[in-house]
JSON list of C-alpha atoms in Angstrom, two decimals:
[
{"chain": "A", "resi": 13, "resn": "MET", "atom": "CA", "xyz": [0.06, -0.01, 0.08]},
{"chain": "A", "resi": 14, "resn": "ILE", "atom": "CA", "xyz": [1.19, 3.46, -0.84]},
{"chain": "A", "resi": 15, "resn": "THR", "atom": "CA", "xyz": [1.12, 5.98, 2.03]},
{"chain": "A", "resi": 16, "resn": "LYS", "atom": "CA", "xyz": [-0.02, 9.38, 2.15]},
{"chain": "A", "resi": 17, "resn": "GLU", "atom": "CA", "xyz": [3.47, 10.57, 2.77]},
{"chain": "A", "resi": 18, "resn": "GLN", "atom": "CA", "xyz": [4.84, 8.68, -0.20]},
{"chain": "A", "resi": 19, "resn": "ILE", "atom": "CA", "xyz": [2.35, 10.48, -2.37]},
{"chain": "A", "resi": 20, "resn": "PHE", "atom": "CA", "xyz": [2.89, 13.96, -0.86]},
{"chain": "A", "resi": 21, "resn": "ASP", "atom": "CA", "xyz": [6.71, 13.37, -1.24]},
{"chain": "A", "resi": 22, "resn": "SER", "atom": "CA", "xyz": [6.27, 12.50, -4.92]},
{"chain": "A", "resi": 23, "resn": "LEU", "atom": "CA", "xyz": [4.43, 15.74, -5.13]},
{"chain": "A", "resi": 24, "resn": "ARG", "atom": "CA", "xyz": [7.33, 17.83, -3.83]},
{"chain": "A", "resi": 25, "resn": "ASP", "atom": "CA", "xyz": [9.01, 17.46, -7.38]},
{"chain": "A", "resi": 26, "resn": "ILE", "atom": "CA", "xyz": [6.28, 19.84, -8.69]},
{"chain": "A", "resi": 27, "resn": "ILE", "atom": "CA", "xyz": [7.08, 23.50, -8.37]},
{"chain": "A", "resi": 28, "resn": "ASP", "atom": "CA", "xyz": [4.52, 26.08, -8.50]},
{"chain": "A", "resi": 29, "resn": "PRO", "atom": "CA", "xyz": [6.10, 28.37, -11.41]},
{"chain": "A", "resi": 30, "resn": "GLU", "atom": "CA", "xyz": [4.57, 31.48, -10.09]},
{"chain": "A", "resi": 31, "resn": "ILE", "atom": "CA", "xyz": [5.89, 31.22, -6.56]},
{"chain": "A", "resi": 32, "resn": "GLY", "atom": "CA", "xyz": [8.84, 28.92, -7.06]},
{"chain": "A", "resi": 33, "resn": "ILE", "atom": "CA", "xyz": [7.87, 26.35, -4.14]},
{"chain": "A", "resi": 34, "resn": "ASN", "atom": "CA", "xyz": [6.76, 22.80, -4.61]},
{"chain": "A", "resi": 35, "resn": "ILE", "atom": "CA", "xyz": [2.87, 22.29, -4.32]},
{"chain": "A", "resi": 36, "resn": "ALA", "atom": "CA", "xyz": [3.23, 19.98, -1.25]},
{"chain": "A", "resi": 37, "resn": "ASP", "atom": "CA", "xyz": [4.86, 22.44, 0.91]},
{"chain": "A", "resi": 38, "resn": "LEU", "atom": "CA", "xyz": [3.03, 25.29, -0.49]},
{"chain": "A", "resi": 39, "resn": "GLY", "atom": "CA", "xyz": [-0.13, 23.52, 1.07]},
{"chain": "A", "resi": 40, "resn": "LEU", "atom": "CA", "xyz": [-2.11, 23.09, -2.21]},
{"chain": "A", "resi": 41, "resn": "VAL", "atom": "CA", "xyz": [-2.18, 19.22, -1.73]},
{"chain": "A", "resi": 42, "resn": "TYR", "atom": "CA", "xyz": [-5.12, 18.50, 0.79]},
{"chain": "A", "resi": 43, "resn": "THR", "atom": "CA", "xyz": [-5.54, 14.89, 0.80]},
{"chain": "A", "resi": 44, "resn": "ALA", "atom": "CA", "xyz": [-3.70, 11.94, -0.75]},
{"chain": "A", "resi": 45, "resn": "GLU", "atom": "CA", "xyz": [-4.83, 8.31, -0.35]},
{"chain": "A", "resi": 46, "resn": "ASP", "atom": "CA", "xyz": [-4.48, 4.72, -1.85]},
{"chain": "A", "resi": 47, "resn": "LYS", "atom": "CA", "xyz": [-7.47, 2.47, -1.82]},
{"chain": "A", "resi": 48, "resn": "ASP", "atom": "CA", "xyz": [-6.39, -0.90, -3.32]},
{"chain": "A", "resi": 49, "resn": "GLY", "atom": "CA", "xyz": [-4.18, 0.53, -5.81]},
{"chain": "A", "resi": 50, "resn": "HIS", "atom": "CA", "xyz": [-6.55, 3.41, -6.63]},
{"chain": "A", "resi": 51, "resn": "ILE", "atom": "CA", "xyz": [-4.72, 6.72, -5.85]},
{"chain": "A", "resi": 52, "resn": "HIS", "atom": "CA", "xyz": [-6.90, 9.92, -5.13]},
{"chain": "A", "resi": 53, "resn": "VAL", "atom": "CA", "xyz": [-5.53, 13.31, -4.46]},
{"chain": "A", "resi": 54, "resn": "THR", "atom": "CA", "xyz": [-7.38, 16.61, -3.89]},
{"chain": "A", "resi": 55, "resn": "MET", "atom": "CA", "xyz": [-5.59, 19.88, -4.29]},
{"chain": "A", "resi": 56, "resn": "THR", "atom": "CA", "xyz": [-6.36, 23.34, -4.81]},
{"chain": "A", "resi": 57, "resn": "MET", "atom": "CA", "xyz": [-4.69, 26.56, -6.21]},
{"chain": "A", "resi": 58, "resn": "THR", "atom": "CA", "xyz": [-3.82, 29.87, -4.32]},
{"chain": "A", "resi": 59, "resn": "THR", "atom": "CA", "xyz": [-6.70, 31.47, -5.97]},
{"chain": "A", "resi": 60, "resn": "ALA", "atom": "CA", "xyz": [-9.53, 30.15, -8.19]},
{"chain": "A", "resi": 61, "resn": "ALA", "atom": "CA", "xyz": [-8.40, 32.18, -11.10]},
{"chain": "A", "resi": 62, "resn": "CYS", "atom": "CA", "xyz": [-4.89, 30.75, -11.01]},
{"chain": "A", "resi": 63, "resn": "PRO", "atom": "CA", "xyz": [-3.91, 30.22, -14.63]},
{"chain": "A", "resi": 64, "resn": "MET", "atom": "CA", "xyz": [-1.44, 27.34, -13.74]},
{"chain": "A", "resi": 65, "resn": "GLY", "atom": "CA", "xyz": [-4.47, 25.05, -12.41]},
{"chain": "A", "resi": 66, "resn": "GLY", "atom": "CA", "xyz": [-4.66, 22.68, -15.09]},
{"chain": "A", "resi": 67, "resn": "MET", "atom": "CA", "xyz": [-1.11, 22.30, -15.81]},
{"chain": "A", "resi": 68, "resn": "LEU", "atom": "CA", "xyz": [-0.34, 21.57, -12.10]},
{"chain": "A", "resi": 69, "resn": "LYS", "atom": "CA", "xyz": [-3.14, 19.09, -11.94]},
{"chain": "A", "resi": 70, "resn": "ASP", "atom": "CA", "xyz": [-1.87, 17.31, -15.04]},
{"chain": "A", "resi": 71, "resn": "GLN", "atom": "CA", "xyz": [1.73, 17.38, -13.65]},
{"chain": "A", "resi": 72, "resn": "ALA", "atom": "CA", "xyz": [0.55, 16.03, -10.27]},
{"chain": "A", "resi": 73, "resn": "LYS", "atom": "CA", "xyz": [-1.17, 13.05, -12.06]},
{"chain": "A", "resi": 74, "resn": "GLY", "atom": "CA", "xyz": [1.74, 12.35, -14.40]},
{"chain": "A", "resi": 75, "resn": "THR", "atom": "CA", "xyz": [4.21, 12.41, -11.57]},
{"chain": "A", "resi": 76, "resn": "ILE", "atom": "CA", "xyz": [2.20, 10.13, -9.42]},
{"chain": "A", "resi": 77, "resn": "LYS", "atom": "CA", "xyz": [1.69, 7.65, -12.32]},
{"chain": "A", "resi": 78, "resn": "LYS", "atom": "CA", "xyz": [5.43, 7.63, -12.96]},
{"chain": "A", "resi": 79, "resn": "ARG", "atom": "CA", "xyz": [6.43, 7.31, -9.21]},
{"chain": "A", "resi": 80, "resn": "PHE", "atom": "CA", "xyz": [3.92, 4.46, -8.62]},
{"chain": "A", "resi": 81, "resn": "PRO", "atom": "CA", "xyz": [3.51, 2.63, -11.99]},
{"chain": "A", "resi": 82, "resn": "ASP", "atom": "CA", "xyz": [1.71, -0.28, -10.38]},
{"chain": "A", "resi": 83, "resn": "ALA", "atom": "CA", "xyz": [-1.21, 2.06, -9.30]},
{"chain": "A", "resi": 84, "resn": "LYS", "atom": "CA", "xyz": [-4.35, 0.72, -10.91]},
{"chain": "A", "resi": 85, "resn": "SER", "atom": "CA", "xyz": [-5.61, 4.48, -11.43]},
{"chain": "A", "resi": 86, "resn": "VAL", "atom": "CA", "xyz": [-4.71, 8.01, -10.33]},
{"chain": "A", "resi": 87, "resn": "GLU", "atom": "CA", "xyz": [-7.18, 10.65, -10.10]},
{"chain": "A", "resi": 88, "resn": "VAL", "atom": "CA", "xyz": [-6.42, 14.27, -9.11]},
{"chain": "A", "resi": 89, "resn": "GLU", "atom": "CA", "xyz": [-9.21, 16.49, -8.28]},
{"chain": "A", "resi": 90, "resn": "LEU", "atom": "CA", "xyz": [-9.17, 20.26, -7.91]},
{"chain": "A", "resi": 91, "resn": "VAL", "atom": "CA", "xyz": [-11.29, 21.57, -5.09]},
{"chain": "A", "resi": 92, "resn": "TRP", "atom": "CA", "xyz": [-11.92, 25.18, -3.82]},
{"chain": "A", "resi": 93, "resn": "SER", "atom": "CA", "xyz": [-13.22, 24.47, -0.29]},
{"chain": "A", "resi": 94, "resn": "PRO", "atom": "CA", "xyz": [-11.64, 25.01, 1.96]},
{"chain": "A", "resi": 95, "resn": "PRO", "atom": "CA", "xyz": [-9.66, 28.03, 0.13]},
{"chain": "A", "resi": 96, "resn": "TRP", "atom": "CA", "xyz": [-6.06, 27.98, 0.28]},
{"chain": "A", "resi": 97, "resn": "ASP", "atom": "CA", "xyz": [-4.47, 30.12, 2.91]},
{"chain": "A", "resi": 98, "resn": "ALA", "atom": "CA", "xyz": [-0.82, 30.98, 3.41]},
{"chain": "A", "resi": 99, "resn": "GLU", "atom": "CA", "xyz": [-1.02, 29.27, 6.90]},
{"chain": "A", "resi": 100, "resn": "MET", "atom": "CA", "xyz": [-1.54, 25.95, 5.05]},
{"chain": "A", "resi": 101, "resn": "MET", "atom": "CA", "xyz": [2.16, 26.23, 3.92]},
{"chain": "A", "resi": 102, "resn": "SER", "atom": "CA", "xyz": [4.99, 24.10, 5.73]},
{"chain": "A", "resi": 103, "resn": "ASP", "atom": "CA", "xyz": [7.40, 25.81, 7.97]},
{"chain": "A", "resi": 104, "resn": "SER", "atom": "CA", "xyz": [9.97, 25.46, 5.31]},
{"chain": "A", "resi": 105, "resn": "ALA", "atom": "CA", "xyz": [7.77, 27.24, 2.73]},
{"chain": "A", "resi": 106, "resn": "LYS", "atom": "CA", "xyz": [6.87, 29.93, 5.27]},
{"chain": "A", "resi": 107, "resn": "LYS", "atom": "CA", "xyz": [10.60, 30.53, 5.84]},
{"chain": "A", "resi": 108, "resn": "ILE", "atom": "CA", "xyz": [11.08, 30.99, 2.16]},
{"chain": "A", "resi": 109, "resn": "MET", "atom": "CA", "xyz": [8.21, 33.29, 1.77]},
{"chain": "A", "resi": 110, "resn": "GLY", "atom": "CA", "xyz": [9.58, 35.38, 4.85]},
{"chain": "A", "resi": 111, "resn": "ARG", "atom": "CA", "xyz": [6.70, 34.62, 7.01]},
{"chain": "A", "resi": 112, "resn": "ILE", "atom": "CA", "xyz": [8.78, 32.95, 9.71]},
{"chain": "A", "resi": 113, "resn": "LYS", "atom": "CA", "xyz": [12.30, 33.20, 10.67]}
]
């Protein structure tokens, strides 16, 4: 079984091109689960108007498929609730953004 942590780790390879931080540490990935080989991820964007949404969603799906080739299916769903907030970032992302020292 693939763990949530393994899926999140694979998504750290995807860098938000507008911010320069990976989507996992940026807090864009909400859930990640493997149910009998079917991987489902929910993620969001910093705003609903983000022009990178489709591209980042496709990159996430492709990265997961590449990292876990034995997965039966991979679904990445964009959600808007709850809305993204800077407090969702990891401490390392907050440091990069100058939010904490």
